[in-house]
Short mmCIF file of C-alpha atoms in Angstrom, two decimals:
data_model
loop_
_atom_site.label_atom_id
_atom_site.label_comp_id
_atom_site.label_asym_id
_atom_site.label_seq_id
_atom_site.Cartn_x
_atom_site.Cartn_y
_atom_site.Cartn_z
CA MET A 1 -0.05 -0.17 -0.06
CA SER A 2 1.37 3.38 -0.73
CA ASP A 3 1.42 6.22 1.99
CA ILE A 4 -1.56 8.09 0.53
CA GLU A 5 -3.69 4.73 0.63
CA VAL A 6 -2.48 3.96 4.56
CA ARG A 7 -3.43 7.45 5.26
CA GLY A 8 -7.00 7.07 3.65
CA SER A 9 -7.83 3.73 5.09
CA ASP A 10 -10.45 3.16 7.91
CA HIS A 11 -7.96 1.18 9.96
CA PHE A 12 -5.34 4.39 10.08
CA ARG A 13 -8.17 6.75 10.88
CA GLU A 14 -9.06 4.27 13.91
CA GLY A 15 -5.33 4.69 15.46
CA ASN A 16 -3.28 1.83 13.85
CA ALA A 17 0.34 2.20 13.12
CA PRO A 18 0.79 2.21 9.58
CA SER A 19 3.53 -0.43 9.61
CA GLU A 20 0.74 -2.78 11.05
CA LEU A 21 -1.58 -1.87 8.14
CA THR A 22 0.40 -4.89 6.17
CA SER A 23 0.57 -8.36 6.13
CA GLY A 24 2.81 -11.05 4.55
CA PRO A 25 6.62 -11.09 3.20
CA ILE A 26 8.01 -7.70 2.42
CA LEU A 27 10.21 -7.76 -1.08
CA ARG A 28 13.15 -5.46 -1.34
CA ARG A 29 14.90 -4.71 -4.42
CA SER A 30 17.42 -2.50 -5.89
CA ASP A 31 16.76 1.02 -7.26
CA LYS A 32 19.87 1.06 -9.53
CA HIS A 33 20.31 -0.52 -13.10
CA LEU A 34 22.66 -3.80 -13.53
CA GLN A 35 25.81 -2.60 -14.64
CA LEU A 36 26.22 -4.88 -17.28
CA HIS A 37 29.25 -3.43 -19.14
CA LYS A 38 31.08 -4.15 -16.02
CA GLY A 39 30.29 -7.67 -15.77
CA ASP A 40 27.32 -7.35 -13.62
CA SER A 41 24.54 -10.16 -13.54
CA THR A 42 21.44 -11.22 -12.09
CA ALA A 43 23.15 -14.01 -10.33
CA ALA A 44 25.55 -11.49 -8.56
CA ALA A 45 22.77 -9.09 -7.82
CA MET A 46 20.70 -11.84 -6.19
CA MET A 47 23.86 -12.81 -3.66
CA ARG A 48 24.07 -8.87 -3.18
CA GLY A 49 20.40 -8.73 -2.05
CA ARG A 50 21.16 -11.83 0.15
CA SER A 51 23.90 -10.49 1.87
CA LYS A 52 21.65 -7.10 2.36
CA SER A 53 19.01 -9.11 3.98
CA ILE A 54 21.24 -11.07 6.34
CA HIS A 55 22.60 -7.21 7.30
CA CYS A 56 19.36 -6.13 7.85
CA ARG A 57 18.16 -9.33 9.91
CA ARG A 58 21.54 -8.66 12.16
CA SER A 59 21.01 -5.22 12.71
CA LEU A 60 17.57 -5.57 14.18
CA GLN A 61 18.95 -7.84 16.83
CA LEU A 62 20.07 -5.04 19.04
CA LEU A 63 22.90 -6.77 20.55
CA PRO A 64 25.53 -5.48 22.84
CA GLY A 65 28.92 -4.65 21.61
CA ARG A 66 27.97 -3.90 17.71
CA TRP A 67 29.84 -1.94 15.39
CA GLY A 68 27.91 1.05 15.88
CA GLU A 69 28.33 1.21 19.55
CA LEU A 70 31.09 2.68 21.85
CA THR A 71 32.81 0.13 24.49
CA PRO A 72 33.50 1.13 27.81
CA TYR A 73 37.35 1.10 26.76
CA ASP A 74 36.18 3.91 23.88
CA LEU A 75 34.06 6.18 26.14
CA VAL A 76 36.48 6.50 29.00
CA HIS A 77 39.07 7.74 26.83
CA LEU A 78 36.49 9.93 24.76
CA VAL A 79 35.16 11.55 28.09
CA ASP A 80 38.68 11.91 29.43
CA ALA A 81 39.54 13.74 26.10
CA LEU A 82 36.53 15.78 26.39
CA MET A 83 37.68 17.06 29.56
CA PHE A 84 41.13 17.50 29.51
CA SER A 85 42.90 17.89 25.86
CA ALA A 86 40.00 18.86 23.61
CA PRO A 87 40.05 22.36 22.59
CA PRO A 88 36.93 24.37 23.78
CA VAL A 89 35.24 24.69 20.60
CA LEU A 90 35.46 20.81 19.84
CA GLY A 91 35.04 20.37 23.33
CA ALA A 92 31.96 22.07 23.67
CA VAL A 93 30.55 20.65 20.35
CA LEU A 94 31.60 16.94 21.45
CA ALA A 95 29.75 17.50 24.44
CA LEU A 96 26.68 18.66 22.91
CA ILE A 97 26.71 15.44 20.83
CA ILE A 98 26.98 13.28 23.63
CA LEU A 99 24.46 15.25 26.11
CA THR A 100 21.82 15.46 23.37
CA GLY A 101 22.10 12.66 21.04
CA ARG A 102 22.14 15.20 17.84
CA PRO A 103 24.28 14.91 14.83
CA LEU A 104 26.88 17.32 14.43
CA SER A 105 24.90 19.12 11.56
CA ASP A 106 22.23 19.90 14.40
CA VAL A 107 24.90 20.91 17.16
CA LEU A 108 26.44 23.47 14.82
CA ASN A 109 22.94 25.12 14.47
CA ALA A 110 22.20 25.48 17.74
CA ARG A 111 21.03 28.48 19.25
CA LEU A 112 20.98 30.08 22.69
CA VAL A 113 17.73 31.69 24.01
CA GLN A 114 17.77 33.50 27.79
CA ALA A 115 14.24 31.77 28.86
CA ARG A 116 11.86 29.11 27.71
CA SER A 117 9.34 31.93 26.61
CA GLN A 118 11.78 33.10 23.92
CA LEU A 119 11.68 29.52 22.15
CA PRO A 120 9.81 29.65 18.55
CA GLU A 121 6.02 28.44 18.58
CA THR A 122 7.31 25.37 16.48
CA LEU A 123 9.95 23.31 16.78
CA GLU A 124 11.12 20.26 14.81
CA SER A 125 13.30 17.30 16.18
CA HIS A 126 16.16 18.50 14.47
CA ASP A 127 16.15 22.03 15.96
CA LEU A 128 18.41 22.56 19.09
CA TYR A 129 18.16 25.60 21.80
CA LEU A 130 19.77 26.20 24.89
CA ILE A 131 17.97 27.90 27.59
CA LYS A 132 20.21 30.14 30.01
CA GLU A 133 17.87 30.54 32.71
CA GLU A 134 17.26 26.92 33.13
CA MET A 135 20.54 25.45 31.98
CA ALA A 136 18.44 23.39 29.97
CA TRP A 137 18.34 22.33 26.52
CA ALA A 138 15.22 22.13 24.03
CA THR A 139 14.26 20.30 20.75
CA GLY A 140 10.95 19.61 18.93
CA VAL A 141 9.23 16.54 19.67
CA ALA A 142 10.04 13.41 17.65
CA ARG A 143 7.26 12.20 15.77
CA PRO A 144 6.96 9.10 13.53
CA GLU A 145 7.04 9.55 9.67
CA SER A 146 2.93 9.23 9.60
CA HIS A 147 1.14 10.15 12.55
CA GLY A 148 -2.55 10.74 12.64
CA ARG A 149 -4.44 13.80 12.84
CA VAL A 150 -6.09 14.75 16.03
CA GLU A 151 -9.66 16.19 15.70
CA GLY A 152 -10.89 18.96 17.59
CA ALA A 153 -13.61 17.43 19.82
CA TRP A 154 -11.23 14.90 21.07
CA ARG A 155 -8.75 16.97 22.77
CA SER A 156 -10.71 17.12 26.05
CA VAL A 157 -10.30 13.38 26.27
CA LEU A 158 -6.77 13.16 25.27
CA ARG A 159 -3.51 14.15 27.47
CA LYS A 160 -2.27 17.46 27.04
CA HIS A 161 0.76 17.46 24.59
CA ALA A 162 3.79 19.29 24.84
CA SER A 163 5.11 21.50 21.79
CA ALA A 164 8.83 21.25 22.86
CA LEU A 165 11.02 18.68 24.72
CA ILE A 166 13.12 20.54 27.32
CA LEU A 167 15.71 18.45 29.48
CA PRO A 168 18.55 19.53 31.82
CA LEU A 169 22.40 20.12 31.17
CA PRO A 170 24.87 19.09 33.78
CA ARG A 171 26.24 21.94 35.54
CA TYR A 172 30.02 21.15 34.74
CA PHE A 173 29.23 21.07 30.86
CA TRP A 174 26.93 24.13 31.07
CA THR A 175 30.12 26.06 32.92
CA GLU A 176 32.52 24.82 30.27
CA LEU A 177 30.17 25.85 27.77
CA PHE A 178 30.44 29.48 28.43
CA LYS A 179 34.00 29.66 28.95
CA LEU A 180 33.58 29.87 25.09
CA PRO A 181 33.14 33.44 23.42
CA VAL A 182 29.34 32.71 23.20
CA PRO A 183 27.39 36.25 21.90
CA ASN A 184 25.14 37.97 24.84
CA VAL A 185 21.82 36.96 24.88
CA ASP A 186 19.04 38.79 27.01
CA ASP A 187 15.38 39.14 27.17
CA LYS A 188 14.96 41.63 23.88
CA LYS A 189 17.03 39.16 21.59
CA ARG A 190 14.76 36.32 20.27
CA SER A 191 17.82 34.09 20.03
CA VAL A 192 21.84 33.99 19.10
CA ALA A 193 23.42 31.49 17.51
CA LEU A 194 25.63 29.62 19.58
CA PHE A 195 28.86 28.70 17.24
CA LYS A 196 28.68 31.93 14.95
CA GLY A 197 31.52 32.09 12.98
CA TYR A 198 32.47 28.77 12.85
CA LYS A 199 32.18 26.66 9.32
CA SER A 200 30.71 23.67 9.52
CA GLY A 201 33.14 21.83 7.38
CA GLU A 202 36.25 23.01 9.17
CA VAL A 203 34.80 22.15 12.49
CA GLU A 204 33.87 18.66 11.21
CA LYS A 205 37.46 17.96 9.74
CA GLU A 206 39.09 19.41 12.80
CA LEU A 207 36.60 17.31 15.04
CA LYS A 208 37.27 13.93 12.96
CA GLU A 209 41.11 14.56 13.42
CA LEU A 210 40.74 14.60 17.02
CA LEU A 211 39.00 11.40 16.94
CA ARG A 212 41.66 10.12 14.77
CA HIS A 213 44.35 11.31 17.38
CA ILE A 214 42.69 9.43 20.30
CA ASN A 215 42.59 6.50 18.06
CA LYS A 216 46.11 6.65 17.35
CA GLU A 217 47.35 7.32 20.94
CA GLN A 218 44.77 4.74 23.01
CA ARG A 219 44.10 2.08 20.28
CA THR A 220 40.49 3.35 20.78
CA SER A 221 37.72 2.67 17.90
CA LEU A 222 35.99 6.04 17.99
CA THR A 223 34.27 7.29 14.84
CA LEU A 224 31.80 10.30 14.72
CA HIS A 225 28.97 8.12 14.08
CA ARG A 226 29.50 6.14 17.23
CA VAL A 227 29.86 9.47 19.06
CA GLU A 228 26.13 10.42 17.77
CA ASN A 229 24.75 7.27 18.54
CA SER A 230 26.01 7.06 22.06
CA LEU A 231 23.16 8.63 23.83
CA PHE A 232 20.50 6.27 21.80
CA VAL A 233 22.53 3.15 23.00
CA PHE A 234 22.46 4.14 26.30
CA LEU A 235 18.95 5.12 26.72
CA ARG A 236 17.75 1.98 25.49
CA LEU A 237 20.34 0.05 27.73
CA VAL A 238 18.68 2.14 31.12
CA THR A 239 15.36 2.08 29.79
CA GLY A 240 15.02 -1.18 27.81
CA ASP A 241 12.99 0.66 24.81
CA LEU A 242 13.69 1.92 21.89
CA ALA A 243 10.64 4.15 21.96
CA ASP A 244 11.67 6.01 24.88
CA ALA A 245 14.98 6.55 23.19
CA PHE A 246 13.41 7.82 20.24
CA LEU A 247 11.52 10.48 21.93
CA ILE A 248 14.57 11.73 23.41
CA THR A 249 17.20 11.50 20.60
CA GLY A 250 15.03 11.78 17.81
CA LYS A 251 16.67 8.83 16.20
CA GLN A 252 14.82 5.95 14.67
CA PRO A 253 15.98 2.58 15.38
CA PRO A 254 18.61 1.26 12.94
CA TRP A 255 15.89 -0.61 10.61
CA GLY A 256 13.65 2.45 10.66
CA GLN A 257 10.41 3.22 12.07
CA SER A 258 9.05 0.76 14.58
CA ALA A 259 5.20 0.41 15.44
CA SER A 260 5.88 1.09 19.26
CA THR A 261 7.25 4.53 18.56
CA TYR A 262 3.68 5.19 17.41
CA TYR A 263 2.06 4.37 20.40
CA GLN A 264 4.41 5.34 23.14
CA SER A 265 3.72 8.62 25.18
CA ARG A 266 6.02 9.68 28.25
CA SER A 267 5.45 12.82 30.46
CA ILE A 268 8.19 15.26 30.45
CA THR A 269 8.99 14.28 33.87
CA GLU A 270 9.48 10.23 33.09
CA LEU A 271 11.93 11.42 30.44
CA THR A 272 13.87 13.76 32.56
CA LYS A 273 14.65 11.00 35.01
CA LEU A 274 15.39 8.41 32.11
CA TYR A 275 17.62 10.88 30.40
CA GLN A 276 19.43 11.75 33.72
CA LYS A 277 19.97 8.10 34.33
CA ALA A 278 21.06 7.61 30.88
CA ILE A 279 23.86 10.62 31.27
CA GLU A 280 25.13 9.56 34.79
CA GLN A 281 25.56 5.92 33.34
CA THR A 282 27.61 7.61 30.52
CA PHE A 283 30.21 9.09 32.87
CA CYS A 284 30.06 6.87 35.40
CA LEU A 285 33.01 4.62 34.02
CA SER A 286 35.43 7.90 34.27
CA ASN A 287 34.51 8.53 37.98
CA PHE A 288 33.14 11.71 36.92
CA GLU A 289 29.92 13.01 39.17
CA ILE A 290 27.06 14.34 37.27
CA ARG A 291 25.46 17.20 39.17
CA TRP A 292 22.35 18.85 38.12
CA LEU A 293 20.43 22.21 38.78
CA SER A 294 17.40 21.13 40.77
CA ILE A 295 14.57 22.61 39.15
CA SER A 296 10.85 21.16 39.81
CA PRO A 297 8.94 21.15 36.99
CA THR A 298 5.89 23.12 36.41
CA LEU A 299 2.63 21.56 36.80
CA SER A 300 1.99 22.40 33.30
CA ASP A 301 5.13 20.83 32.23
CA ASP A 302 4.91 17.69 34.57
CA ASP A 303 1.03 17.02 33.33
CA LYS A 304 2.10 17.37 29.83
CA VAL A 305 3.34 14.10 27.51
CA VAL A 306 5.27 13.78 24.21
CA GLY A 307 4.76 10.90 22.11
CA SER A 308 1.33 9.40 20.94
CA ARG A 309 -1.13 12.04 20.31
CA LEU A 310 -3.97 9.66 20.69
CA SER A 311 -3.00 8.92 24.27
CA PRO A 312 -6.50 8.97 26.73
CA SER A 313 -6.12 10.64 29.73
CA ALA A 314 -7.07 8.56 33.29
CA ALA A 315 -9.83 10.98 34.18
CA ALA A 316 -11.86 10.35 30.70
CA LEU A 317 -10.96 6.49 30.73
CA GLN A 318 -12.88 6.35 34.20
CA THR A 319 -15.60 8.37 33.13
CA LEU A 320 -16.49 6.03 29.77
CA VAL A 321 -15.89 3.14 31.95
CA GLY A 322 -18.40 4.84 34.56
CA ASP A 323 -20.84 5.13 31.73
CA LEU A 324 -20.77 1.96 30.59
CA VAL A 325 -21.24 0.26 33.47
CA ASN A 326 -24.23 2.54 34.02
CA ARG A 327 -25.72 1.63 31.05
CA VAL A 328 -25.51 -1.73 31.51
CA ILE A 329 -27.16 -1.14 35.02
CA ALA A 330 -29.92 0.65 33.61
CA ASP A 331 -30.70 -1.63 30.71
CA GLU A 332 -30.79 -4.55 33.02
CA ALA A 333 -33.41 -2.89 35.57
CA ALA A 334 -35.60 -2.44 32.56
CA MET A 335 -34.98 -5.82 30.73
CA GLN A 336 -38.66 -6.31 31.19
CA SER A 337 -39.80 -3.84 28.72
CA GLU A 338 -40.20 -3.86 25.10
CA GLY A 339 -36.91 -4.59 23.50
CA GLY A 340 -35.42 -4.37 26.90
CA PHE A 341 -33.63 -7.85 26.72
CA ILE A 342 -32.09 -6.89 23.32
CA ARG A 343 -30.66 -3.65 24.64
CA PHE A 344 -29.25 -5.14 28.17
CA HIS A 345 -27.47 -7.86 26.09
CA ASN A 346 -25.88 -5.37 23.56
CA SER A 347 -24.78 -3.06 26.46
CA PHE A 348 -23.33 -5.64 28.40
CA THR A 349 -21.85 -7.12 25.19
CA SER A 350 -20.12 -3.49 24.53
CA TYR A 351 -18.73 -3.28 27.90
CA CYS A 352 -16.99 -6.90 27.77
CA VAL A 353 -15.53 -6.04 24.44
CA MET A 354 -14.34 -2.71 25.60
CA MET A 355 -12.58 -4.60 28.65
CA THR A 356 -10.90 -7.17 26.12
CA LEU A 357 -9.71 -4.66 24.34
CA PHE A 358 -7.89 -2.13 27.00
CA GLY A 359 -6.82 -5.49 28.67
CA THR A 360 -5.29 -7.18 25.67
CA GLY A 361 -4.30 -4.48 23.61
CA TYR A 362 -6.40 -6.07 20.51
CA ARG A 363 -6.28 -4.07 17.61
CA ALA A 364 -9.79 -3.50 16.52
CA VAL A 365 -9.99 -4.77 13.08
CA LYS A 366 -12.25 -7.50 13.45
CA ASP A 367 -14.19 -9.38 15.82
CA PRO A 368 -11.60 -9.97 18.79
CA ILE A 369 -12.40 -13.67 19.50
CA GLU A 370 -13.51 -14.70 16.37
CA ASP A 371 -13.11 -18.65 17.49
CA ARG A 372 -13.99 -20.01 20.85
CA ARG A 373 -11.11 -22.07 20.62
CA PHE A 374 -8.63 -19.25 20.51
CA LEU A 375 -9.70 -18.42 24.32
CA LYS A 376 -8.56 -20.55 27.41
CA LEU A 377 -10.13 -19.50 30.35
CA ALA A 378 -9.31 -22.91 32.84
CA PRO A 379 -6.18 -24.28 31.74
CA ALA A 380 -4.40 -27.09 33.43
CA PHE A 381 -2.14 -25.80 36.22
CA PRO A 382 0.69 -24.64 35.89
CA ALA A 383 -0.77 -22.73 32.70
CA TRP A 384 -2.73 -19.47 32.94
CA PRO A 385 -5.71 -17.94 31.08
CA THR A 386 -4.72 -17.02 27.46
CA LEU A 387 -6.23 -15.67 24.55
CA LEU A 388 -4.80 -16.09 20.78
CA ILE A 389 -4.72 -12.78 19.18
CA VAL A 390 -4.75 -12.63 15.18
CA ASP A 391 -5.32 -9.27 14.62
CA LYS A 392 -3.59 -7.84 11.34
CA THR A 393 -6.27 -6.37 8.83
CA THR A 394 -5.91 -9.38 6.53
CA ASP A 395 -6.56 -13.05 6.97
CA GLY A 396 -3.02 -13.85 7.54
CA TYR A 397 -1.55 -14.66 10.63
CA GLY A 398 1.33 -12.46 11.08
CA HIS A 399 2.05 -11.40 14.21
CA GLY A 400 0.01 -13.73 16.05
CA ARG A 401 0.70 -14.03 19.48
CA THR A 402 -0.86 -15.56 22.74
CA VAL A 403 -1.37 -13.35 25.81
CA GLY A 404 -1.85 -13.85 29.56
CA LEU A 405 -5.16 -12.40 30.47
CA ALA A 406 -5.49 -10.29 33.76
CA ASP A 407 -7.84 -12.24 36.74
CA ILE A 408 -10.46 -9.56 36.59
CA LEU A 409 -10.51 -10.14 32.59
CA VAL A 410 -10.89 -14.01 33.22
CA GLU A 411 -13.80 -13.58 35.43
CA GLN A 412 -15.67 -11.45 33.13
CA LEU A 413 -15.23 -13.19 30.10
CA THR A 414 -16.26 -16.61 32.19
CA ALA A 415 -19.46 -14.37 33.25
CA TYR A 416 -19.87 -13.32 29.67
CA GLU A 417 -19.95 -17.12 28.12
CA ARG A 418 -22.44 -18.12 30.63
CA HIS A 419 -24.37 -15.11 29.99
CA THR A 420 -24.49 -16.10 25.91
CA GLU A 421 -25.28 -19.90 26.90
CA ILE A 422 -28.38 -18.39 28.45
CA VAL A 423 -29.06 -15.88 25.56
CA LYS A 424 -28.78 -18.66 22.68
CA SER A 425 -31.01 -21.41 24.44
CA ARG A 426 -33.58 -18.53 24.83
CA SER A 427 -33.26 -17.95 21.15
CA LEU A 428 -33.29 -21.48 20.45
CA ALA A 429 -36.49 -21.94 22.59
CA LEU A 430 -38.20 -18.92 20.56
CA GLY A 431 -37.21 -20.62 17.11
CA LEU A 432 -35.49 -17.70 16.24
CA PRO A 433 -32.85 -18.43 13.29
CA GLN A 434 -29.42 -18.87 14.51
CA ALA A 435 -26.44 -17.15 12.43
CA SER A 436 -22.62 -18.17 12.75
CA THR A 437 -20.95 -15.64 15.52
CA GLY A 438 -17.69 -15.68 17.10
CA PHE A 439 -17.59 -15.47 21.03
CA PHE A 440 -19.17 -11.78 21.39
CA PHE A 441 -22.02 -11.39 19.37
CA TYR A 442 -24.96 -8.68 18.86
CA LEU A 443 -28.85 -9.20 18.74
CA SER A 444 -30.49 -7.73 15.85
CA GLU A 445 -33.78 -6.07 16.48
CA ASN A 446 -35.72 -9.44 16.06
CA GLY A 447 -33.15 -11.02 18.39
CA ARG A 448 -30.97 -12.82 15.56
CA PRO A 449 -27.48 -12.88 16.60
CA GLU A 450 -25.08 -11.22 14.75
CA ARG A 451 -21.25 -11.25 14.50
CA LEU A 452 -19.40 -8.24 15.89
CA THR A 453 -17.55 -6.12 14.05
CA PRO A 454 -15.39 -2.61 14.25
CA THR A 455 -18.38 -0.93 12.42
CA SER A 456 -21.43 -2.33 14.57
CA LEU A 457 -19.17 -1.93 17.75
CA SER A 458 -18.38 1.89 16.98
CA ALA A 459 -22.35 2.22 16.30
CA ALA A 460 -23.40 0.72 19.68
CA LEU A 461 -20.74 2.82 21.59
CA SER A 462 -21.37 6.36 19.73
CA TRP A 463 -23.21 7.72 22.60
CA ALA A 464 -20.46 7.13 24.87
CA TYR A 465 -17.33 7.18 22.64
CA ARG A 466 -17.69 10.18 20.92
CA ASN A 467 -16.39 9.09 17.60
CA LEU A 468 -13.04 8.40 19.10
CA PRO A 469 -10.97 5.75 17.06
CA LEU A 470 -11.51 2.20 18.49
CA ASN A 471 -7.71 2.00 18.77
CA LEU A 472 -7.35 4.34 21.63
CA ASN A 473 -6.43 1.16 24.04
CA ARG A 474 -3.34 0.42 22.37
CA HIS A 475 -1.96 4.17 22.80
CA TYR A 476 -3.24 3.88 26.08
CA LEU A 477 -1.81 0.34 27.22
CA ARG A 478 1.59 0.94 25.45
CA ALA A 479 2.21 4.04 27.84
CA GLY A 480 0.46 2.15 30.78
CA LEU A 481 2.66 -0.67 31.12
CA ARG A 482 5.78 1.16 30.67
CA ARG A 483 4.61 3.44 33.55
CA LYS A 484 4.28 -0.20 35.19
CA GLN A 485 8.09 -1.04 34.91
CA ILE A 486 7.27 -3.67 32.22
CA PRO A 487 10.31 -3.70 30.14
CA GLY A 488 9.98 -2.58 26.47
CA PRO A 489 10.66 -5.59 24.87
CA VAL A 490 8.14 -7.70 26.83
CA VAL A 491 5.48 -4.94 26.11
CA ASP A 492 6.60 -5.26 22.29
CA ARG A 493 5.88 -8.66 22.50
CA PHE A 494 2.57 -8.01 24.36
CA MET A 495 1.21 -5.73 21.61
CA GLY A 496 2.86 -7.52 18.55
CA HIS A 497 5.19 -4.96 17.56
CA TRP A 498 8.39 -7.26 16.85
CA THR A 499 9.87 -6.90 13.37
CA LEU A 500 11.99 -9.51 11.38
CA GLY A 501 14.85 -10.66 13.31
CA GLN A 502 13.18 -9.94 16.85
CA GLU A 503 10.47 -12.56 16.98
CA PRO A 504 9.69 -13.51 20.37
CA MET A 505 9.85 -17.03 19.99
CA GLY A 506 12.57 -17.17 16.84
CA ARG A 507 15.35 -19.73 17.10
CA PHE A 508 17.64 -17.18 18.83
CA SER A 509 15.48 -15.49 21.14
CA GLY A 510 16.62 -15.28 24.83
CA ALA A 511 12.59 -14.09 25.81
CA ASP A 512 11.64 -15.46 29.26
CA PRO A 513 8.07 -16.24 28.30
CA ILE A 514 7.02 -17.32 32.12
CA MET A 515 8.46 -14.16 34.02
CA GLY A 516 7.10 -11.92 30.98
CA VAL A 517 3.64 -13.22 31.16
CA LEU A 518 3.27 -13.22 35.18
CA LYS A 519 4.48 -9.16 35.09
CA LEU A 520 2.18 -8.37 32.17
CA ARG A 521 -0.81 -10.02 33.75
CA GLU A 522 -0.08 -8.22 37.08
CA ALA A 523 0.15 -5.25 35.41
CA ALA A 524 -2.60 -5.49 33.16
CA ASN A 525 -4.81 -6.35 36.21
CA GLU A 526 -3.83 -3.11 37.79
CA LEU A 527 -4.34 -1.20 34.74
CA LEU A 528 -8.12 -2.42 34.79
CA SER A 529 -8.87 -2.04 38.48
CA ASP A 530 -7.48 1.54 38.20
CA THR A 531 -9.50 2.58 35.44
CA GLY A 532 -12.51 1.31 37.11
CA TRP A 533 -13.35 -1.66 35.26
CA LYS A 534 -15.38 -4.40 37.57
CA VAL A 535 -16.80 -7.92 37.27
CA LEU A 536 -21.03 -7.74 35.91
CA GLY A 537 -22.62 -11.03 36.04
CA GLY A 538 -25.15 -10.27 33.10
CA LEU A 539 -27.44 -13.09 32.88
CA SER A 540 -25.14 -15.36 34.85
#
C-alpha cells in the first residue's frame, strides 16, 4: 500500500500504526540498474540482495557490542579527552553531541535563548536550543513519519501534549560551554547562534582529526557516527525501550520506523528521569560525578506528554468505564420492557468487548475472539488463562501472539460465556434463526445473533465514545505498561510490535515467556482496576 492509501484507510483513522496495515512477505529490490558493461549479472545481484537481507536481520537484533556502539574502553578515553585535552570549541561541540544525541550538523546550528518563553512556537526534532535561565536544552517533539491527525472534538479526552521537549544539562558542561566567546543574550533578543562564525566543514574536519588522534594514542575505535549514536545506545540500555530513546534523541531504530514509536507516550517528568539516569551511566566509568540544577517542574510541564497524540487521559477513561457500567445497570433494570432484553445484551456485550480491548491490546480490525478455540479460560495447572490474538487487517496470521489474561478479565469473560449460553438457549426456545458468530455477538432488533465488527461496535458505543478511534486502547496500554516498569521488549511482544529478526519465539530469542507473562498479567490487572473496570454478571 502507498502512503496515501494507508492514510486514507479506515484502519489508520481508527488509530493503527501504518506498519501494522501490511501482512505477508516484504520484497526489497535495488533501485539501481545492473551494470552489465562492468560484468554485472542477475546472479551477482541476487547474492548482493541476500547479503543485504542478512545484514538487515542482524541489525535488528541490537546485540551489545555491535559495530555502531562505543565500548566502555572507548567511552573512558572519549570523556577524558573531552574534559582535559580537547580544544574548547571542539570540546563544546563534542559535549553537546553526547548530551543531546543530535548529529554534528544540528549541534552547529544550535541557538541560545535567555528563557523558554523566547523559544519558537513550532520546533522540529532537528532544532536545538539552549535555555540560559534553566541550564537546559530544548528540541521539537519527535514523531513517526506518518502520525494520525487529532480532531478538535477529541482534545478534551486526550492527555495534554507538549510542543517541545526540554531537558536539563549537567552543571559542569554548562559552565565549560560558557567559557567560549558566546554572544550575549537577553530578554530583548529572540535568540543568538551558539557557534556563530565557525564553518561547519572546518569544525567537522577538526573533530574527525581529534578522534583519529585519540584512536592512534589510545588504540580506541572512535568514529563520529558512534559518538552521535552513544546517547541512543545508553538510553536503550537504561530504559530497555527503543521508543523512549526515540522520543529523547529523535533517532529512529537502525531498521527504520517501529510501531512502538507510534503508540508510545511519556510525560516530561518521566523522560527527564530516564535521561538523567542515562547521562550518569555514560560518565560513571570515568569516575565523574554528574550534578544537575535542581528545578522542580511546573505543573503544566508535569502534566504534559510527548509521543503519541492519541493517548487518553485517566480521568476520561474512568468516565467512559463508569458510563458503560451505568448503561448496563440501567438496561438490566429495564429488561422487562419492550426490546429491553436485546438492549441489555448489547450493552453488556459492548462492556465486555471494551474490557477485552483494554486488557489485551487487541487491534480493533475484526471480531476480537472470532473462534472460541482461541480462548483458554481454565487451562490445566501450571498454565494461565490465555488468548490467541490474530489482529492483522488481512486473514494472514502475521504477528499472531498468545497473551496472558488478567484475573479480572478472566472472571468477566467467564461470566459473559455463561450469559451467552442463556441468550442462545432462549433464542432456540423462541425458534429464532441462528447465525454463525464469534465469542462476542450482538442481537438484532428481531433477536437474531449477529457477528460483532468494528463498525457495529462503533455504532453501539457512539453515545459514549464520541467517535473516537477504537484503537485508543493500544495507545493507552503502551504507555500504561511502561509506567508499570514492564520492559520495552516485553511490551513489544505483548502488543505485537516486533519485526524481522526480533520474533519473541524465534530460533535465537532470549525472551523469558514465563516471567514476562506473569509481570504483564499483574500490570494489566492493575491498569484495569485503576480505570474502574469491574466484573458484571449479566444473566449468569
